[in-house]
C-alpha atoms as a PDB file:
ATOM      1  CA  MET A   1     -50.977   3.441  13.645  1.00  0.00           C
ATOM      2  CA  SER A   2     -48.860   0.811  11.963  1.00  0.00           C
ATOM      3  CA  THR A   3     -47.693  -2.057  14.135  1.00  0.00           C
ATOM      4  CA  ALA A   4     -45.211  -3.409  11.610  1.00  0.00           C
ATOM      5  CA  ASN A   5     -41.729  -3.949  12.913  1.00  0.00           C
ATOM      6  CA  PRO A   6     -39.358  -1.203  11.751  1.00  0.00           C
ATOM      7  CA  GLN A   7     -36.596  -2.255   9.385  1.00  0.00           C
ATOM      8  CA  PRO A   8     -33.213  -2.517  11.141  1.00  0.00           C
ATOM      9  CA  ILE A   9     -30.809   0.287  10.337  1.00  0.00           C
ATOM     10  CA  LYS A  10     -28.046  -1.051   8.133  1.00  0.00           C
ATOM     11  CA  SER A  11     -24.436  -0.305   8.926  1.00  0.00           C
ATOM     12  CA  LEU A  12     -22.261   1.818   6.664  1.00  0.00           C
ATOM     13  CA  SER A  13     -20.395  -1.336   5.633  1.00  0.00           C
ATOM     14  CA  GLU A  14     -23.629  -3.114   4.711  1.00  0.00           C
ATOM     15  CA  ARG A  15     -24.827  -0.124   2.679  1.00  0.00           C
ATOM     16  CA  ALA A  16     -21.460   0.076   0.916  1.00  0.00           C
ATOM     17  CA  ASP A  17     -21.624  -3.644   0.071  1.00  0.00           C
ATOM     18  CA  GLU A  18     -25.127  -3.216  -1.340  1.00  0.00           C
ATOM     19  CA  LEU A  19     -24.030  -0.260  -3.459  1.00  0.00           C
ATOM     20  CA  GLU A  20     -21.063  -2.198  -4.788  1.00  0.00           C
ATOM     21  CA  GLN A  21     -23.326  -5.132  -5.595  1.00  0.00           C
ATOM     22  CA  ARG A  22     -25.737  -2.904  -7.509  1.00  0.00           C
ATOM     23  CA  MET A  23     -22.840  -1.374  -9.435  1.00  0.00           C
ATOM     24  CA  THR A  24     -21.493  -4.840 -10.189  1.00  0.00           C
ATOM     25  CA  ASP A  25     -24.896  -6.047 -11.364  1.00  0.00           C
ATOM     26  CA  GLU A  26     -25.043  -3.175 -13.829  1.00  0.00           C
ATOM     27  CA  LEU A  27     -21.730  -4.120 -15.450  1.00  0.00           C
ATOM     28  CA  ASN A  28     -21.633  -6.101 -18.669  1.00  0.00           C
ATOM     29  CA  GLU A  29     -18.817  -8.212 -17.232  1.00  0.00           C
ATOM     30  CA  ARG A  30     -18.619 -10.233 -14.051  1.00  0.00           C
ATOM     31  CA  VAL A  31     -16.293  -8.864 -11.371  1.00  0.00           C
ATOM     32  CA  VAL A  32     -14.697 -11.435  -9.084  1.00  0.00           C
ATOM     33  CA  ARG A  33     -12.738 -10.598  -5.936  1.00  0.00           C
ATOM     34  CA  SER A  34      -9.489 -12.440  -5.356  1.00  0.00           C
ATOM     35  CA  VAL A  35      -9.243 -14.948  -2.529  1.00  0.00           C
ATOM     36  CA  LEU A  36      -6.761 -12.701  -0.724  1.00  0.00           C
ATOM     37  CA  PHE A  37      -9.266  -9.839  -0.802  1.00  0.00           C
ATOM     38  CA  GLN A  38     -11.892 -11.988   0.907  1.00  0.00           C
ATOM     39  CA  LEU A  39      -9.784 -13.788   3.513  1.00  0.00           C
ATOM     40  CA  GLY A  40     -10.825 -12.809   7.003  1.00  0.00           C
ATOM     41  CA  ASP A  41     -14.429 -12.387   5.915  1.00  0.00           C
ATOM     42  CA  LYS A  42     -14.909 -15.869   4.481  1.00  0.00           C
ATOM     43  CA  ASP A  43     -13.394 -19.306   4.894  1.00  0.00           C
ATOM     44  CA  PRO A  44     -11.268 -19.937   1.777  1.00  0.00           C
ATOM     45  CA  LYS A  45     -12.880 -23.381   1.395  1.00  0.00           C
ATOM     46  CA  THR A  46     -16.161 -21.629   0.609  1.00  0.00           C
ATOM     47  CA  LEU A  47     -14.699 -19.442  -2.136  1.00  0.00           C
ATOM     48  CA  ASN A  48     -14.812 -20.185  -5.859  1.00  0.00           C
ATOM     49  CA  VAL A  49     -17.369 -22.930  -5.290  1.00  0.00           C
ATOM     50  CA  PRO A  50     -19.147 -23.984  -8.532  1.00  0.00           C
ATOM     51  CA  PRO A  51     -22.850 -23.093  -8.750  1.00  0.00           C
ATOM     52  CA  PRO A  52     -25.264 -25.887  -7.825  1.00  0.00           C
ATOM     53  CA  PRO A  53     -26.498 -28.147 -10.632  1.00  0.00           C
ATOM     54  CA  GLY A  54     -29.497 -26.768 -12.454  1.00  0.00           C
ATOM     55  CA  SER A  55     -28.857 -23.144 -11.499  1.00  0.00           C
ATOM     56  CA  LYS A  56     -29.269 -20.501 -14.155  1.00  0.00           C
ATOM     57  CA  PRO A  57     -25.892 -19.656 -15.723  1.00  0.00           C
ATOM     58  CA  ASP A  58     -24.666 -16.076 -15.622  1.00  0.00           C
ATOM     59  CA  PRO A  59     -24.490 -14.933 -19.275  1.00  0.00           C
ATOM     60  CA  ARG A  60     -21.951 -12.208 -18.617  1.00  0.00           C
ATOM     61  CA  LYS A  61     -18.265 -12.617 -19.448  1.00  0.00           C
ATOM     62  CA  PHE A  62     -15.628 -12.255 -16.752  1.00  0.00           C
ATOM     63  CA  LEU A  63     -13.902  -8.891 -16.548  1.00  0.00           C
ATOM     64  CA  MET A  64     -10.516  -9.073 -18.260  1.00  0.00           C
ATOM     65  CA  GLY A  65      -9.524  -5.432 -18.638  1.00  0.00           C
ATOM     66  CA  ASP A  66     -10.355  -1.998 -17.300  1.00  0.00           C
ATOM     67  CA  ASP A  67     -12.814  -1.906 -14.425  1.00  0.00           C
ATOM     68  CA  PRO A  68     -15.338   0.797 -15.387  1.00  0.00           C
ATOM     69  CA  ARG A  69     -15.738   1.700 -11.717  1.00  0.00           C
ATOM     70  CA  LEU A  70     -12.130   2.932 -11.614  1.00  0.00           C
ATOM     71  CA  PRO A  71     -10.481   5.896 -13.380  1.00  0.00           C
ATOM     72  CA  LYS A  72      -8.772   4.804 -16.579  1.00  0.00           C
ATOM     73  CA  MET A  73      -4.983   4.827 -16.385  1.00  0.00           C
ATOM     74  CA  PRO A  74      -2.784   6.396 -19.083  1.00  0.00           C
ATOM     75  CA  GLU A  75      -1.199   3.998 -21.572  1.00  0.00           C
ATOM     76  CA  ALA A  76       2.293   4.552 -20.126  1.00  0.00           C
ATOM     77  CA  PRO A  77       1.541   5.341 -16.472  1.00  0.00           C
ATOM     78  CA  THR A  78       4.049   7.162 -14.307  1.00  0.00           C
ATOM     79  CA  LEU A  79       4.557   6.948 -10.569  1.00  0.00           C
ATOM     80  CA  LEU A  80       2.485  10.093 -10.077  1.00  0.00           C
ATOM     81  CA  ASP A  81      -0.279   8.620 -12.238  1.00  0.00           C
ATOM     82  CA  PHE A  82      -0.565   5.752  -9.777  1.00  0.00           C
ATOM     83  CA  PHE A  83      -0.866   8.212  -6.926  1.00  0.00           C
ATOM     84  CA  ARG A  84      -3.540  10.118  -8.872  1.00  0.00           C
ATOM     85  CA  TYR A  85      -5.643   7.189 -10.054  1.00  0.00           C
ATOM     86  CA  ARG A  86      -5.015   4.154  -7.851  1.00  0.00           C
ATOM     87  CA  PHE A  87      -3.408   4.948  -4.512  1.00  0.00           C
ATOM     88  CA  ALA A  88      -5.026   6.149  -1.315  1.00  0.00           C
ATOM     89  CA  PRO A  89      -4.576   9.860  -0.447  1.00  0.00           C
ATOM     90  CA  PRO A  90      -0.819  10.391   0.066  1.00  0.00           C
ATOM     91  CA  THR A  91      -1.097  12.767   3.036  1.00  0.00           C
ATOM     92  CA  HIS A  92       0.917  10.531   5.337  1.00  0.00           C
ATOM     93  CA  LEU A  93       3.719  10.072   2.823  1.00  0.00           C
ATOM     94  CA  LEU A  94       3.838  13.768   1.969  1.00  0.00           C
ATOM     95  CA  GLN A  95       3.960  14.717   5.642  1.00  0.00           C
ATOM     96  CA  SER A  96       6.826  12.283   6.282  1.00  0.00           C
ATOM     97  CA  ALA A  97       8.796  13.482   3.261  1.00  0.00           C
ATOM     98  CA  THR A  98       8.175  17.110   4.192  1.00  0.00           C
ATOM     99  CA  HIS A  99       9.642  16.446   7.644  1.00  0.00           C
ATOM    100  CA  ALA A 100      12.715  14.901   6.041  1.00  0.00           C
ATOM    101  CA  LEU A 101      13.086  17.765   3.581  1.00  0.00           C
ATOM    102  CA  LYS A 102      12.849  20.401   6.304  1.00  0.00           C
ATOM    103  CA  ALA A 103      15.405  18.465   8.369  1.00  0.00           C
ATOM    104  CA  GLY A 104      17.902  18.867   5.533  1.00  0.00           C
ATOM    105  CA  HIS A 105      18.267  15.240   4.494  1.00  0.00           C
ATOM    106  CA  ASP A 106      19.665  14.368   1.059  1.00  0.00           C
ATOM    107  CA  GLU A 107      17.275  13.719  -1.811  1.00  0.00           C
ATOM    108  CA  LYS A 108      17.611   9.931  -1.771  1.00  0.00           C
ATOM    109  CA  THR A 109      16.581   9.864   1.881  1.00  0.00           C
ATOM    110  CA  VAL A 110      13.682  12.223   1.194  1.00  0.00           C
ATOM    111  CA  LEU A 111      12.558   9.900  -1.604  1.00  0.00           C
ATOM    112  CA  ALA A 112      12.743   6.928   0.765  1.00  0.00           C
ATOM    113  CA  CYS A 113      10.511   8.795   3.223  1.00  0.00           C
ATOM    114  CA  LEU A 114       8.147   9.735   0.410  1.00  0.00           C
ATOM    115  CA  LEU A 115       7.733   6.123  -0.747  1.00  0.00           C
ATOM    116  CA  HIS A 116       8.187   4.169   2.479  1.00  0.00           C
ATOM    117  CA  ASP A 117       4.500   3.193   2.753  1.00  0.00           C
ATOM    118  CA  ILE A 118       3.765   2.963  -0.961  1.00  0.00           C
ATOM    119  CA  ALA A 119       2.547  -0.614  -0.518  1.00  0.00           C
ATOM    120  CA  VAL A 120       0.021   0.492   2.109  1.00  0.00           C
ATOM    121  CA  SER A 121      -1.192   3.251  -0.216  1.00  0.00           C
ATOM    122  CA  GLY A 122      -1.816   1.039  -3.191  1.00  0.00           C
ATOM    123  CA  PHE A 123      -1.207  -2.660  -2.646  1.00  0.00           C
ATOM    124  CA  ILE A 124      -1.226  -4.389   0.744  1.00  0.00           C
ATOM    125  CA  ARG A 125      -0.652  -3.605   4.431  1.00  0.00           C
ATOM    126  CA  ALA A 126       0.869  -6.857   5.702  1.00  0.00           C
ATOM    127  CA  ASP A 127       4.679  -6.796   5.446  1.00  0.00           C
ATOM    128  CA  HIS A 128       4.333  -3.523   3.557  1.00  0.00           C
ATOM    129  CA  GLY A 129       8.014  -2.645   3.901  1.00  0.00           C
ATOM    130  CA  TYR A 130       9.012  -5.753   1.986  1.00  0.00           C
ATOM    131  CA  TRP A 131       6.328  -5.339  -0.666  1.00  0.00           C
ATOM    132  CA  GLY A 132       7.047  -1.633  -1.108  1.00  0.00           C
ATOM    133  CA  SER A 133      10.770  -2.221  -1.442  1.00  0.00           C
ATOM    134  CA  GLN A 134      10.217  -4.868  -4.092  1.00  0.00           C
ATOM    135  CA  LEU A 135       7.717  -2.715  -5.963  1.00  0.00           C
ATOM    136  CA  ILE A 136      10.187   0.146  -6.521  1.00  0.00           C
ATOM    137  CA  ALA A 137      13.529  -1.712  -6.519  1.00  0.00           C
ATOM    138  CA  PRO A 138      14.171  -1.576 -10.310  1.00  0.00           C
ATOM    139  CA  TYR A 139      13.590   2.171 -10.410  1.00  0.00           C
ATOM    140  CA  VAL A 140      15.520   3.612  -7.462  1.00  0.00           C
ATOM    141  CA  ASP A 141      18.971   3.474  -5.945  1.00  0.00           C
ATOM    142  CA  GLU A 142      19.487   0.239  -4.018  1.00  0.00           C
ATOM    143  CA  GLU A 143      19.929   2.194  -0.792  1.00  0.00           C
ATOM    144  CA  VAL A 144      16.404   3.612  -1.123  1.00  0.00           C
ATOM    145  CA  SER A 145      14.711   0.241  -1.614  1.00  0.00           C
ATOM    146  CA  TRP A 146      16.841  -1.301   1.151  1.00  0.00           C
ATOM    147  CA  ALA A 147      15.856   1.441   3.575  1.00  0.00           C
ATOM    148  CA  ILE A 148      12.170   0.944   2.811  1.00  0.00           C
ATOM    149  CA  ARG A 149      12.447  -2.816   3.301  1.00  0.00           C
ATOM    150  CA  TYR A 150      14.053  -2.580   6.721  1.00  0.00           C
ATOM    151  CA  HIS A 151      11.988   0.257   8.141  1.00  0.00           C
ATOM    152  CA  GLN A 152       9.415  -2.544   8.521  1.00  0.00           C
ATOM    153  CA  ALA A 153      11.501  -3.926  11.394  1.00  0.00           C
ATOM    154  CA  LEU A 154      13.287  -0.829  12.705  1.00  0.00           C
ATOM    155  CA  ARG A 155      10.079   1.021  13.580  1.00  0.00           C
ATOM    156  CA  PHE A 156       9.409  -1.475  16.393  1.00  0.00           C
ATOM    157  CA  PHE A 157      12.782  -0.864  18.090  1.00  0.00           C
ATOM    158  CA  PRO A 158      13.817   2.415  19.739  1.00  0.00           C
ATOM    159  CA  ASP A 159      17.206   4.036  19.204  1.00  0.00           C
ATOM    160  CA  GLU A 160      17.790   6.751  21.779  1.00  0.00           C
ATOM    161  CA  SER A 161      21.070   7.767  20.148  1.00  0.00           C
ATOM    162  CA  VAL A 162      19.127   9.322  17.264  1.00  0.00           C
ATOM    163  CA  GLY A 163      16.044  10.348  19.226  1.00  0.00           C
ATOM    164  CA  TYR A 164      13.702   7.573  18.133  1.00  0.00           C
ATOM    165  CA  LYS A 165      11.420   6.044  20.755  1.00  0.00           C
ATOM    166  CA  TYR A 166       8.816   3.342  20.437  1.00  0.00           C
ATOM    167  CA  PRO A 167       5.689   5.070  19.068  1.00  0.00           C
ATOM    168  CA  ASP A 168       2.919   5.731  21.572  1.00  0.00           C
ATOM    169  CA  ALA A 169       0.504   4.966  18.751  1.00  0.00           C
ATOM    170  CA  TYR A 170       1.747   1.372  18.617  1.00  0.00           C
ATOM    171  CA  ILE A 171       0.845   0.902  22.268  1.00  0.00           C
ATOM    172  CA  ARG A 172      -2.688   2.033  21.414  1.00  0.00           C
ATOM    173  CA  TYR A 173      -2.826  -0.043  18.249  1.00  0.00           C
ATOM    174  CA  PHE A 174      -1.318  -3.316  19.452  1.00  0.00           C
ATOM    175  CA  GLY A 175      -1.372  -3.163  23.257  1.00  0.00           C
ATOM    176  CA  PRO A 176       1.489  -2.708  25.745  1.00  0.00           C
ATOM    177  CA  ASP A 177       2.512  -6.369  25.662  1.00  0.00           C
ATOM    178  CA  TYR A 178       2.820  -6.790  21.907  1.00  0.00           C
ATOM    179  CA  GLN A 179       5.916  -8.676  20.754  1.00  0.00           C
ATOM    180  CA  VAL A 180       7.088  -8.678  17.150  1.00  0.00           C
ATOM    181  CA  ASP A 181       7.559 -11.871  15.151  1.00  0.00           C
ATOM    182  CA  ASP A 182      10.928 -13.597  15.088  1.00  0.00           C
ATOM    183  CA  TYR A 183      11.614 -12.656  11.470  1.00  0.00           C
ATOM    184  CA  VAL A 184      11.144  -8.984  12.383  1.00  0.00           C
ATOM    185  CA  LYS A 185      13.648  -9.332  15.224  1.00  0.00           C
ATOM    186  CA  ALA A 186      16.115 -11.044  12.900  1.00  0.00           C
ATOM    187  CA  ASP A 187      15.791  -8.291  10.292  1.00  0.00           C
ATOM    188  CA  TYR A 188      16.264  -5.639  12.964  1.00  0.00           C
ATOM    189  CA  GLU A 189      19.492  -7.279  14.156  1.00  0.00           C
ATOM    190  CA  TYR A 190      20.728  -7.458  10.578  1.00  0.00           C
ATOM    191  CA  ALA A 191      19.768  -3.896   9.690  1.00  0.00           C
ATOM    192  CA  ARG A 192      21.203  -2.238  12.793  1.00  0.00           C
ATOM    193  CA  ASN A 193      24.710  -3.293  11.736  1.00  0.00           C
ATOM    194  CA  HIS A 194      24.333  -2.471   8.042  1.00  0.00           C
ATOM    195  CA  LYS A 195      26.054   0.428   6.298  1.00  0.00           C
ATOM    196  CA  TRP A 196      22.644   1.867   5.323  1.00  0.00           C
ATOM    197  CA  TYR A 197      21.141   1.554   8.784  1.00  0.00           C
ATOM    198  CA  ILE A 198      20.835   5.288   9.353  1.00  0.00           C
ATOM    199  CA  THR A 199      18.991   5.774   6.042  1.00  0.00           C
ATOM    200  CA  SER A 200      16.345   3.267   7.059  1.00  0.00           C
ATOM    201  CA  ARG A 201      16.290   4.608  10.603  1.00  0.00           C
ATOM    202  CA  THR A 202      15.715   8.101   9.203  1.00  0.00           C
ATOM    203  CA  ILE A 203      12.469   6.845   7.680  1.00  0.00           C
ATOM    204  CA  THR A 204      11.228   5.888  11.147  1.00  0.00           C
ATOM    205  CA  ILE A 205      12.378   9.206  12.614  1.00  0.00           C
ATOM    206  CA  ASN A 206      10.457  11.189   9.999  1.00  0.00           C
ATOM    207  CA  ASP A 207       7.459   8.903   9.957  1.00  0.00           C
ATOM    208  CA  ILE A 208       4.165  10.336  11.194  1.00  0.00           C
ATOM    209  CA  TYR A 209       2.558   8.116  13.802  1.00  0.00           C
ATOM    210  CA  SER A 210      -0.194  10.571  14.702  1.00  0.00           C
ATOM    211  CA  PHE A 211      -1.514  12.284  11.602  1.00  0.00           C
ATOM    212  CA  ASP A 212      -1.969  16.031  11.597  1.00  0.00           C
ATOM    213  CA  PRO A 213      -5.271  16.712   9.810  1.00  0.00           C
ATOM    214  CA  ASN A 214      -4.404  20.409   9.546  1.00  0.00           C
ATOM    215  CA  ALA A 215      -1.027  19.966   7.873  1.00  0.00           C
ATOM    216  CA  THR A 216      -0.726  21.530   4.434  1.00  0.00           C
ATOM    217  CA  VAL A 217       1.270  19.332   2.070  1.00  0.00           C
ATOM    218  CA  SER A 218       1.898  19.335  -1.655  1.00  0.00           C
ATOM    219  CA  TRP A 219       3.626  17.301  -4.349  1.00  0.00           C
ATOM    220  CA  ASP A 220       5.400  20.445  -5.588  1.00  0.00           C
ATOM    221  CA  PRO A 221       8.643  20.042  -3.576  1.00  0.00           C
ATOM    222  CA  PHE A 222       8.986  16.409  -4.624  1.00  0.00           C
ATOM    223  CA  VAL A 223       8.229  16.310  -8.359  1.00  0.00           C
ATOM    224  CA  ASP A 224      11.812  17.182  -9.338  1.00  0.00           C
ATOM    225  CA  ILE A 225      13.224  14.802  -6.700  1.00  0.00           C
ATOM    226  CA  ILE A 226      11.187  11.989  -8.234  1.00  0.00           C
ATOM    227  CA  GLY A 227      12.384  13.027 -11.675  1.00  0.00           C
ATOM    228  CA  ARG A 228      16.028  12.850 -10.613  1.00  0.00           C
ATOM    229  CA  HIS A 229      15.901   9.677  -8.541  1.00  0.00           C
ATOM    230  CA  PHE A 230      13.041   7.500  -9.835  1.00  0.00           C
ATOM    231  CA  LYS A 231      13.881   5.817 -13.160  1.00  0.00           C
ATOM    232  CA  GLN A 232      10.526   6.083 -14.883  1.00  0.00           C
ATOM    233  CA  PRO A 233      10.375   3.517 -17.742  1.00  0.00           C
ATOM    234  CA  LYS A 234       9.340   4.956 -21.080  1.00  0.00           C
ATOM    235  CA  GLU A 235       6.893   2.063 -21.588  1.00  0.00           C
ATOM    236  CA  GLY A 236       5.160   2.941 -18.321  1.00  0.00           C
ATOM    237  CA  LEU A 237       5.152   1.151 -14.976  1.00  0.00           C
ATOM    238  CA  GLY A 238       3.771  -2.316 -15.543  1.00  0.00           C
ATOM    239  CA  PHE A 239       4.836  -2.601 -19.175  1.00  0.00           C
ATOM    240  CA  ASP A 240       8.642  -2.429 -19.095  1.00  0.00           C
ATOM    241  CA  GLY A 241       9.297  -6.130 -18.556  1.00  0.00           C
ATOM    242  CA  SER A 242      10.876  -5.583 -15.141  1.00  0.00           C
ATOM    243  CA  PRO A 243      10.687  -8.340 -12.480  1.00  0.00           C
ATOM    244  CA  VAL A 244       7.932  -6.354 -10.724  1.00  0.00           C
ATOM    245  CA  ALA A 245       5.922  -5.197 -13.747  1.00  0.00           C
ATOM    246  CA  HIS A 246       3.178  -7.668 -12.844  1.00  0.00           C
ATOM    247  CA  MET A 247       2.717  -5.965  -9.473  1.00  0.00           C
ATOM    248  CA  TRP A 248       2.076  -2.602 -11.121  1.00  0.00           C
ATOM    249  CA  ARG A 249      -0.313  -4.236 -13.612  1.00  0.00           C
ATOM    250  CA  THR A 250      -2.239  -5.803 -10.733  1.00  0.00           C
ATOM    251  CA  ILE A 251      -2.730  -2.327  -9.297  1.00  0.00           C
ATOM    252  CA  ILE A 252      -3.923  -1.077 -12.703  1.00  0.00           C
ATOM    253  CA  TRP A 253      -6.367  -4.003 -13.119  1.00  0.00           C
ATOM    254  CA  PRO A 254      -7.142  -5.189  -9.557  1.00  0.00           C
ATOM    255  CA  THR A 255     -10.317  -7.025 -10.590  1.00  0.00           C
ATOM    256  CA  LYS A 256      -8.980  -8.726 -13.711  1.00  0.00           C
ATOM    257  CA  PHE A 257     -10.182 -12.328 -13.586  1.00  0.00           C
ATOM    258  CA  LEU A 258      -6.961 -14.051 -14.715  1.00  0.00           C
END
């Protein structure tokens, strides 16, 4: 009988990191994660440190285009292309928009519900309302992008007059004593007195704070709404020279070195 110590069972995260490393090693180009991607796991002072003197140089070039581990995007990508090839599964967004559609809201409001967490789906979680609003601002009515920006703050504050209470999920997520940051309070006070308040508030009302895994949702009811209310550039998102084109390009090429 062998007396050797058994190898420790590796966690799912460790196995995923090893798989990614093997895939990276097989590439002809070097893939480098951005500092933002690594913050929280590593001290930024330890990142991008030059190799020690005398170490063997890596002969591979840095990746400066398509990442072969990702699906290739069309040359002139549309909003739906990003949902197909880059964003996380849109179940939450489709459920929220379906609620709004069934409640009889106008198409601009339905679109706001459909895109309210677009930054979470494909870009970044922190301050996602602000990022998402900026990402779509050149392509939608100003009211839609405004509503998405300020749902970031409104979701933390109940409004009994429209039937919105503080989400039970937030108590589980953040604890019963959680207090929002001052800038969130300030944006809430501003938004509650704005002419588009109810549009942004409607996002929070139709948001889904406890996902229904059995819900059946589809893009079908929303394709024409997107066509009527999202100004798709003919050059494709990321290539139209808009003030946010670089954000869409970053999503296309998230591992591009520079």
